[in-house]
Coordinates of C-alpha atoms and ligand atoms in Angstrom, one line a residue:
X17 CA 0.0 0.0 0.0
X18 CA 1.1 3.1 -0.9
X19 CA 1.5 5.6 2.4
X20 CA -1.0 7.2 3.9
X21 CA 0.3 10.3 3.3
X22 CA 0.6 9.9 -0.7
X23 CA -2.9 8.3 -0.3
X24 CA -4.5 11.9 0.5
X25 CA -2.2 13.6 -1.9
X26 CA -3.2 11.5 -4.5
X27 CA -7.0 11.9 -3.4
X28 CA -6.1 15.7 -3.6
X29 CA -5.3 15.8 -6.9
X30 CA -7.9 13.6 -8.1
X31 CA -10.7 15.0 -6.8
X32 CA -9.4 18.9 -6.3
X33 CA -10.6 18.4 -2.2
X34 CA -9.3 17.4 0.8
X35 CA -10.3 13.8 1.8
X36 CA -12.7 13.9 5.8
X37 CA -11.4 10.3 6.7
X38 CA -8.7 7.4 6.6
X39 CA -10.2 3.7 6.9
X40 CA -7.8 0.7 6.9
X41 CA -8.5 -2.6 7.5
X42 CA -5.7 -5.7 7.7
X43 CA -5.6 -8.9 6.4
X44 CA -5.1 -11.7 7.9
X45 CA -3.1 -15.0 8.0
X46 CA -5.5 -18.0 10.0
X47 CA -2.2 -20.2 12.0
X48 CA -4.3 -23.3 12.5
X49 CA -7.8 -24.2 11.6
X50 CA -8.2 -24.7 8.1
X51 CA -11.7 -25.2 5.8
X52 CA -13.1 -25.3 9.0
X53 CA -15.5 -22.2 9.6
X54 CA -18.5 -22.8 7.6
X55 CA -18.1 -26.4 9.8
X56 CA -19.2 -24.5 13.1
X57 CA -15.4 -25.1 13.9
X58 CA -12.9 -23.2 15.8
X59 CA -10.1 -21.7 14.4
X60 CA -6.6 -19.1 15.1
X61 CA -5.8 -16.7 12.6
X62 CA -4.4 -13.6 13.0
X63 CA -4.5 -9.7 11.8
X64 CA -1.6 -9.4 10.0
X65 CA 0.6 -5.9 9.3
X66 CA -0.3 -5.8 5.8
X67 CA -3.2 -3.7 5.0
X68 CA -5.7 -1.7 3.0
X69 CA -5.7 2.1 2.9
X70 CA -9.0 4.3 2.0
X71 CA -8.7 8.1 1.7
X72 CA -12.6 9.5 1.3
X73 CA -14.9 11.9 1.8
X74 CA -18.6 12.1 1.6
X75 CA -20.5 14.2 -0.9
X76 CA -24.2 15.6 -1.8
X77 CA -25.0 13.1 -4.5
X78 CA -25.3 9.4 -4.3
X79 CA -23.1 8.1 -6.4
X80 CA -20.1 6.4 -5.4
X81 CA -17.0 7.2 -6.7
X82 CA -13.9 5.2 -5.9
X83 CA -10.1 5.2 -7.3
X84 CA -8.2 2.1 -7.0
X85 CA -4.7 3.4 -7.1
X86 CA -2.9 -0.1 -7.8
X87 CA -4.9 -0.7 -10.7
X88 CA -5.1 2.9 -11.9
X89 CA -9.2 2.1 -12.4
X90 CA -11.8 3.9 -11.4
X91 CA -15.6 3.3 -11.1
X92 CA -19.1 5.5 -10.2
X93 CA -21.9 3.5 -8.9
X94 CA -25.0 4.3 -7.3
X95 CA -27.6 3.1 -4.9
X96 CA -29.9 2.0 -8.0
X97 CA -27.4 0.6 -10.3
X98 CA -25.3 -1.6 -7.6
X99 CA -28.8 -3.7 -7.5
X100 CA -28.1 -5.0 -11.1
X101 CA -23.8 -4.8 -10.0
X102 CA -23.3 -2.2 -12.8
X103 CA -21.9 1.3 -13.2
X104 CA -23.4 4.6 -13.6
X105 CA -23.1 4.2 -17.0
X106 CA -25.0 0.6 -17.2
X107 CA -21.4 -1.1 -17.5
X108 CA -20.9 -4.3 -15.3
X109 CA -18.9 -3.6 -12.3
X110 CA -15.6 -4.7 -12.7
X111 CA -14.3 -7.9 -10.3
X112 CA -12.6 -5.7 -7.8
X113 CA -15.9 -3.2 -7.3
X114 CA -17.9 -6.3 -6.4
X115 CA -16.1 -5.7 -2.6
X116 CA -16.9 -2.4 -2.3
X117 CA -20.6 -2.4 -4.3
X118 CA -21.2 -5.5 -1.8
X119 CA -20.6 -4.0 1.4
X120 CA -23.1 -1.0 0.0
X121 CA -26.0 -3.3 -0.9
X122 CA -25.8 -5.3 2.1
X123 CA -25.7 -1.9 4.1
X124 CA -28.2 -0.5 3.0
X125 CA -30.4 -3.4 3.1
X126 CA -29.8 -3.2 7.5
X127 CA -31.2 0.3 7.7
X128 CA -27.6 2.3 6.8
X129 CA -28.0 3.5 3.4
X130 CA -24.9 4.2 2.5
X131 CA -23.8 8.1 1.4
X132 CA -22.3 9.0 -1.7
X133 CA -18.4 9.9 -1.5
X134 CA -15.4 10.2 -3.4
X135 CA -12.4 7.7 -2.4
X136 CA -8.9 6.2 -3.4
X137 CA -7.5 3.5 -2.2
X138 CA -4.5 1.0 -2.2
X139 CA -3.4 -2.1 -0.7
X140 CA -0.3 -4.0 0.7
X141 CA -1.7 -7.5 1.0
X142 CA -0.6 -9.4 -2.4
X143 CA -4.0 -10.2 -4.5
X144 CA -5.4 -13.6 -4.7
X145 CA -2.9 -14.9 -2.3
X146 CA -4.8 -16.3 0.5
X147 CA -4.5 -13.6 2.7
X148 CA -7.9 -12.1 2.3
X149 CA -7.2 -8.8 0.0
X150 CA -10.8 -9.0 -0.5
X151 CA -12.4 -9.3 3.2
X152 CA -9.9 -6.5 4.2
X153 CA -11.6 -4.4 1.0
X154 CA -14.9 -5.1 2.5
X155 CA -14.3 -4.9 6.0
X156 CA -12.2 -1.2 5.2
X157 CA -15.4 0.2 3.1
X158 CA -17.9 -1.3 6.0
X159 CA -15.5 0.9 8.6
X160 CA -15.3 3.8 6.3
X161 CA -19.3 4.6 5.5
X162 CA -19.8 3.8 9.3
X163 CA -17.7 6.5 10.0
X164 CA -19.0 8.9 7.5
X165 CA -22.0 8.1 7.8
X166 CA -22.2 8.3 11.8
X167 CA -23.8 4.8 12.6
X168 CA -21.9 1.8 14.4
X169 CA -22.3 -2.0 14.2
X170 CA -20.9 -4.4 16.7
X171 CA -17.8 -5.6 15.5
X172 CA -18.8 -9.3 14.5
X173 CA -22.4 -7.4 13.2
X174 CA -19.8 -5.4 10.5
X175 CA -17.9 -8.7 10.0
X176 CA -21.0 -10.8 9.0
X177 CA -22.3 -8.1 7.2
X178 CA -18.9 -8.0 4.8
X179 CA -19.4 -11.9 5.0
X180 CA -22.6 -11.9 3.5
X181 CA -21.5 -9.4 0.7
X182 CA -19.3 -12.0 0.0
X183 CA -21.6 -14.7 0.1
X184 CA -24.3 -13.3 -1.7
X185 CA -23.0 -10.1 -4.0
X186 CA -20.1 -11.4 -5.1
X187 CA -21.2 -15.3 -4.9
X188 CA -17.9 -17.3 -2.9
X189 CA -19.9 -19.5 0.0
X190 CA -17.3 -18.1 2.8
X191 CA -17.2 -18.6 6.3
X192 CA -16.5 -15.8 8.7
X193 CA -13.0 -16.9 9.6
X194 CA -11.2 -13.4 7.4
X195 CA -13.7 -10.8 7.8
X196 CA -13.5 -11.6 11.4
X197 CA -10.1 -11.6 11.8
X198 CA -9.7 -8.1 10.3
X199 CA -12.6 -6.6 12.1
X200 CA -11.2 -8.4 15.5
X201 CA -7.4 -8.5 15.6
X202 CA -5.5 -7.6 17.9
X203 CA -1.7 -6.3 18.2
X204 CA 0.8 -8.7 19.2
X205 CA -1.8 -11.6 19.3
X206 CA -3.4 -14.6 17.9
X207 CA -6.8 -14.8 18.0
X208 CA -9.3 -18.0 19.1
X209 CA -12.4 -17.5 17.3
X210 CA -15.7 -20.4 17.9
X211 CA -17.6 -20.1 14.9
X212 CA -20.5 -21.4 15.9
X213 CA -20.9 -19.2 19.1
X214 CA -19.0 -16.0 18.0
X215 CA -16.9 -16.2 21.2
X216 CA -13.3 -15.4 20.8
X217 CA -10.6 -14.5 22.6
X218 CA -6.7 -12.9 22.0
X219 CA -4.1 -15.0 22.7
X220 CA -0.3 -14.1 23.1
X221 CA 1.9 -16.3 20.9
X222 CA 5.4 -17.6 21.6
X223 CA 7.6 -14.3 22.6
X224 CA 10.3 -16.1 20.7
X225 CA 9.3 -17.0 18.0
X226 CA 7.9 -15.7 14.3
X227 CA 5.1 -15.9 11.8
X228 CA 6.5 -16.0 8.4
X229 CA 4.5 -16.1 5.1
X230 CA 5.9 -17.6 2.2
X231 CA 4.0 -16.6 -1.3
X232 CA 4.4 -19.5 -3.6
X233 CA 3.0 -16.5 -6.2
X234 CA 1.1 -19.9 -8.1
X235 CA -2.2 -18.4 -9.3
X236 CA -5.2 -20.2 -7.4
X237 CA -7.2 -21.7 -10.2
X238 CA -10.7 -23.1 -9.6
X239 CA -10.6 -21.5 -6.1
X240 CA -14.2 -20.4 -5.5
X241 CA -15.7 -23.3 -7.3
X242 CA -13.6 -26.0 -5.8
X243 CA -14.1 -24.2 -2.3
X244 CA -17.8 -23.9 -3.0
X245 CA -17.9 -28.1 -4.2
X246 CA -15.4 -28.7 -0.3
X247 CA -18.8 -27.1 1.6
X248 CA -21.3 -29.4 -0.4
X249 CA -19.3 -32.1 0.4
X250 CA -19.0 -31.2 3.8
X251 CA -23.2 -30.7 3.9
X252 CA -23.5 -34.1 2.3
X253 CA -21.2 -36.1 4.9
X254 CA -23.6 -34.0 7.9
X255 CA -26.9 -35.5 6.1
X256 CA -25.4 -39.1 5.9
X257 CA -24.1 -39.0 9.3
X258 CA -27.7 -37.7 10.7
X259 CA -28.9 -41.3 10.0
X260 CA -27.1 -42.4 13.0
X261 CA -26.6 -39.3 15.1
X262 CA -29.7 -37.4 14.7
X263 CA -28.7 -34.5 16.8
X264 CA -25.8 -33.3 15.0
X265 CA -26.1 -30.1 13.0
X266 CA -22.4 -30.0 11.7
X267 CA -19.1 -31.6 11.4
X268 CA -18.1 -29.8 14.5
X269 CA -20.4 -31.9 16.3
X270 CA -18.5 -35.0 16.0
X271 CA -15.0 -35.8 17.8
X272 CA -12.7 -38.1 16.0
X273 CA -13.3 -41.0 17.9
X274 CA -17.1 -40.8 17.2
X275 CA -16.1 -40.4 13.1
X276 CA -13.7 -42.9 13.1
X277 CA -17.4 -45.4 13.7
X278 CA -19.3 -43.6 11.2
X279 CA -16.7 -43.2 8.2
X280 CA -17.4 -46.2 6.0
X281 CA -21.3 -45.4 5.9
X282 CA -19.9 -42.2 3.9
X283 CA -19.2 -41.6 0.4
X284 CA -15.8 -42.0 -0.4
X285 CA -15.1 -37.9 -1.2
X286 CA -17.0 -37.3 1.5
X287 CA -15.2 -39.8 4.0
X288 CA -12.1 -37.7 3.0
X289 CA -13.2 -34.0 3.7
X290 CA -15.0 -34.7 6.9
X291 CA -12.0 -36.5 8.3
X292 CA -9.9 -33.7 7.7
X293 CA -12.9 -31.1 8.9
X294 CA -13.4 -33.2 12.0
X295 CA -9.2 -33.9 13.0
X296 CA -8.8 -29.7 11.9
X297 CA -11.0 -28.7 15.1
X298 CA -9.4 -31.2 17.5
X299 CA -5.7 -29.9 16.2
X300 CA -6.8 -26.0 16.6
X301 CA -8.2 -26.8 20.6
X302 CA -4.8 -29.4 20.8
X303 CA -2.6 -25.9 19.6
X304 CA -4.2 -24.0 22.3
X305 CA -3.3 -26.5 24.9
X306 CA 0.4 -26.8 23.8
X307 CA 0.3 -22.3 23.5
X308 CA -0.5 -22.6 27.1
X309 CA 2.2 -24.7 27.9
X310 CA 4.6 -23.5 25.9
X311 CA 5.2 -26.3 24.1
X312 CA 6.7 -24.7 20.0
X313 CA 7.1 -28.6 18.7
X314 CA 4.0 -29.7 20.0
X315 CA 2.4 -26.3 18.1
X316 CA 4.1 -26.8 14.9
X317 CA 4.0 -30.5 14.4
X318 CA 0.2 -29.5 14.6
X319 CA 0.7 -27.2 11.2
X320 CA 2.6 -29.8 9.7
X321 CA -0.1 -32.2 10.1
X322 CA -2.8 -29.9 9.2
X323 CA -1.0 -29.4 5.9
X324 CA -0.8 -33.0 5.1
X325 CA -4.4 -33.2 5.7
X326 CA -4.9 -30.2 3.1
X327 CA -3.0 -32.0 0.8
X328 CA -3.8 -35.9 0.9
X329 CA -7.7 -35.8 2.5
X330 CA -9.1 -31.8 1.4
X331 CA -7.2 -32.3 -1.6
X332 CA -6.7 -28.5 -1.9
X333 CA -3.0 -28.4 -1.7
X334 CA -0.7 -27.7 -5.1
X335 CA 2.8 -29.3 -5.6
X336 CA 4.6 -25.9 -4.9
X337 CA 2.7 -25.4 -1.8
X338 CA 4.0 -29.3 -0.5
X339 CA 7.4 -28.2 -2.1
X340 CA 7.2 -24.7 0.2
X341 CA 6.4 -27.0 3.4
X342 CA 8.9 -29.4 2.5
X343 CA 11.8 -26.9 2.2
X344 CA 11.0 -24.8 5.5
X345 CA 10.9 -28.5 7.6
X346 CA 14.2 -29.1 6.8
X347 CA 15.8 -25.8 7.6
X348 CA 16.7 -24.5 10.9
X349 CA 14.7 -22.6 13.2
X350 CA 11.2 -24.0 11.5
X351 CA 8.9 -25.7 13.8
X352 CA 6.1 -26.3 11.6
X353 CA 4.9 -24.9 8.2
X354 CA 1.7 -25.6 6.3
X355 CA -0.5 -23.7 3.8
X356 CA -2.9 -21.1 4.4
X357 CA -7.0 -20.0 3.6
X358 CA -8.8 -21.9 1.2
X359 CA -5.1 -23.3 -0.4
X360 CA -5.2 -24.5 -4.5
X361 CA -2.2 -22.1 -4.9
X362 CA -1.5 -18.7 -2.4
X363 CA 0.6 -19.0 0.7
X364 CA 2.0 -21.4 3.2
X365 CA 2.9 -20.1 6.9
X366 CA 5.8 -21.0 9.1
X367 CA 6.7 -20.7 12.4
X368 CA 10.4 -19.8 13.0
X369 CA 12.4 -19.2 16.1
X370 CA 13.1 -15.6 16.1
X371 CA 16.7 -16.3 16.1
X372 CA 16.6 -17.9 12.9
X373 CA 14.2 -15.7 10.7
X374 CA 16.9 -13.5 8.7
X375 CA 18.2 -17.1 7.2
X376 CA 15.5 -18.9 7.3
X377 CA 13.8 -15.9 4.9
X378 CA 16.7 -16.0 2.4
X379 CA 17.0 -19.6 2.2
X380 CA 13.4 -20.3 1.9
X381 CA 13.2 -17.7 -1.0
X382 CA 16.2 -19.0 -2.5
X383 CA 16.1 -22.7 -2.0
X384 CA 12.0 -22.5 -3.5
X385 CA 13.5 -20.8 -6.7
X386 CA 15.8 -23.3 -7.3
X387 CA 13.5 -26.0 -6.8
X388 CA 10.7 -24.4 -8.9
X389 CA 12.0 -21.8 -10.5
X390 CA 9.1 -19.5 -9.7
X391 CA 9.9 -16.3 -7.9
X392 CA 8.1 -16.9 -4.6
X393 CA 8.7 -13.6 -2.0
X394 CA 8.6 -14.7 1.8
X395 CA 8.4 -11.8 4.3
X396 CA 7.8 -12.5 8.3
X397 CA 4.3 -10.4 9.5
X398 CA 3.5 -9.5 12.8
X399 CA 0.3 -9.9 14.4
X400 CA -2.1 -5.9 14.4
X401 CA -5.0 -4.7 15.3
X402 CA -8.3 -4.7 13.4
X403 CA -10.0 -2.1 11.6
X404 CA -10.1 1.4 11.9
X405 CA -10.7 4.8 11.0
X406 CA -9.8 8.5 11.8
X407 CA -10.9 12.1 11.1
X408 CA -7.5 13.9 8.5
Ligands
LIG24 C1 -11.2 -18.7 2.7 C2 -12.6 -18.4 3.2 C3 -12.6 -18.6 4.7 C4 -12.1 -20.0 5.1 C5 -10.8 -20.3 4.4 C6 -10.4 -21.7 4.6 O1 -10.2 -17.8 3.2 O2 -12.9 -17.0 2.9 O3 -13.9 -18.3 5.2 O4 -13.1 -20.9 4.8 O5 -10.8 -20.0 3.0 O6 -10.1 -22.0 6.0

């Protein structure tokens, strides 16, 4: 993201005015806990220092104006022409206006219609990546019109109100696992989030040791269809398992024990997904315990074996995302390493002793190129706090 500062002077000489108020909103990196929100699971993500930026102010008319810097676009929409996801001008909105034009429609359907305004904005979370560049657009736009427009949401109310632009403006079937995490985060701190009943709660990581991000910078093909096809199968294996356990609403509502009775009544695909749905939850409550007692292997033998899950049971792994893992296990300082949100391509995290991270940066970068010849980037993140906005 480009700085704040050149944020407001490039609003300046866009739109000949000063801008009333900066939003940003972070994205996020979820540690443990993987395709398992929209399971009524648990899971530990965290805010992370990479953010978007939103330079605005409001203005008489209704229309929408906004400037995305990084793409040098811009679009005008308004209250009527968002309904049918087009411009001013009856064009369809491009991709990256379905955030923004989301987070309007769903507003204004809960009683905030939303202002018009004139904005620019730019972002330092890499695109497509897995570090939810679009819930930090939504969540930022949700935090600017609240502030311009003088009306306030509790902050899992503004999260499930970006989730459900998601889900049903710009059509991906998403848990609440990234809007929450860049509504909630919290400096310096991993966060423990129950899905099912919204209680969450910050949790300090290990004081010696660091989150790094490795981008394999693979394009994630089929993402939001395959993700979409992982949630059906996860409803299917809940609807054959009622048969026998007629209470259960969700996969959360199974330990492993209990599934490892039920599995072979399952389909096959579905066998696969809910054991990896079912093991996720008991690894993410199994993490907490080793946090508590400070016990690093114990926490990143739990990545490693979330990944392999990913890979061999979700099937939503990609050979440079195992190649990523299987590099950062052998070096030193690494004590676990897996890949992150929904997976087909994006990012794997590591946990590194903070002695080691300067090495273990280069040589994951370097060793990854040699292996793949793909230019990955790997940069460490530190844990931030959620959204928020202020008068310029
Ligand atoms: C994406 C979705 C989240 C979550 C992850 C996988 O990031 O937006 O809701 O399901 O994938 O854990």
């Amino acid at each position: 993201m480009i700085s704040e500062i050149d944020l407001i002077a490039n609003f300046v000489q866009r739109f000949q005015a000063q801008p009333r108020v900066f939003a940003r909103a972070p994205g996020r990196v979820n540690i443990l806990g993987e395709h398992v929100d929209y399971n009524d699971g648990v899971v530990l993500p965290m805010a992370i220092d990479r953010e978007v930026g939103i330079a605005a102010r409001k203005i008489d008319s209704n229309e929408v104006n906004l400037v995305a810097l990084d793409l040098n676009e811009e679009v005008v929409f308004t209250q009527q022409s968002l309904q049918e996801k087009k411009d001013k001008w009856g064009e369809p909105l491009p991709k990256w206006a379905l955030y923004p034009a989301g987070v309007a429609w769903v507003l204004s359907q809960k009683c905030h219609p939303v202002s018009g305004l004139q904005a620019v904005f730019s972002s330092s979370i890499p695109i497509g990546a897995g570090l939810s560049s679009s819930a930090a657009v939504e969540v930022a736009f949700a935090t600017l019109w609240s502030a311009l427009d003088g009306w306030q949401l509790q902050p899992l109310e503004l999260a499930q109100a970006c989730q459900q632009a998601e889900n049903e403006y710009v059509g991906v079937a998403c848990g609440l696992l990234d809007q929450f995490s860049s509504v909630c985060g919290v400096e310096g701190h991993l966060l423990f989030f129950d899905t099912r009943s919204l209680e969450w709660k910050p949790l300090q990581f290990f004081e010696d040791c660091v989150i790094v991000i490795a981008d394999s910078r693979v394009e994630r093909s089929l993402a939001s269809s395959e993700y979409n096809r992982r949630r059906e199968t996860c409803e299917e294996a809940v609807r054959h398992l009622q048969r026998f356990l007629p209470n259960l609403k969700s996969l959360r509502d199974i330990s492993p024990v209990e599934f490892a009775a039920y599995r072979e009544y399952l389909p096959q695909e579905a066998q696969r997904r809910a054991e990896h749905v079912v093991k996720e939850i008991a690894r993410v409550y199994s993490a907490v315990t080793a946090l508590k007692n400070q016990d690093r292997r114990a926490f990143g033998a739990l990545m490693y074996a979330s990944h392999y899950s990913l890979r061999d049971d979700y099937e939503v792994s990609h050979p440079n995302l195992d190649i990523l893992v299987e590099i950062a296990k052998q070096l030193p300082g690494c004590y676990g390493a897996r890949l992150t949100g929904a997976g087909f391509g994006g990012c794997t995290v590591n946990m590194v002793a903070k002695s080691e991270v300067e090495r273990f940066v280069e040589q994951l970068d370097r060793l990854y190129y040699e292996r793949t010849r793909v230019q990955g980037k790997v940069f460490a993140v530190v844990a931030s706090q959620g959204a928020s906005w202020k008068l310029v």
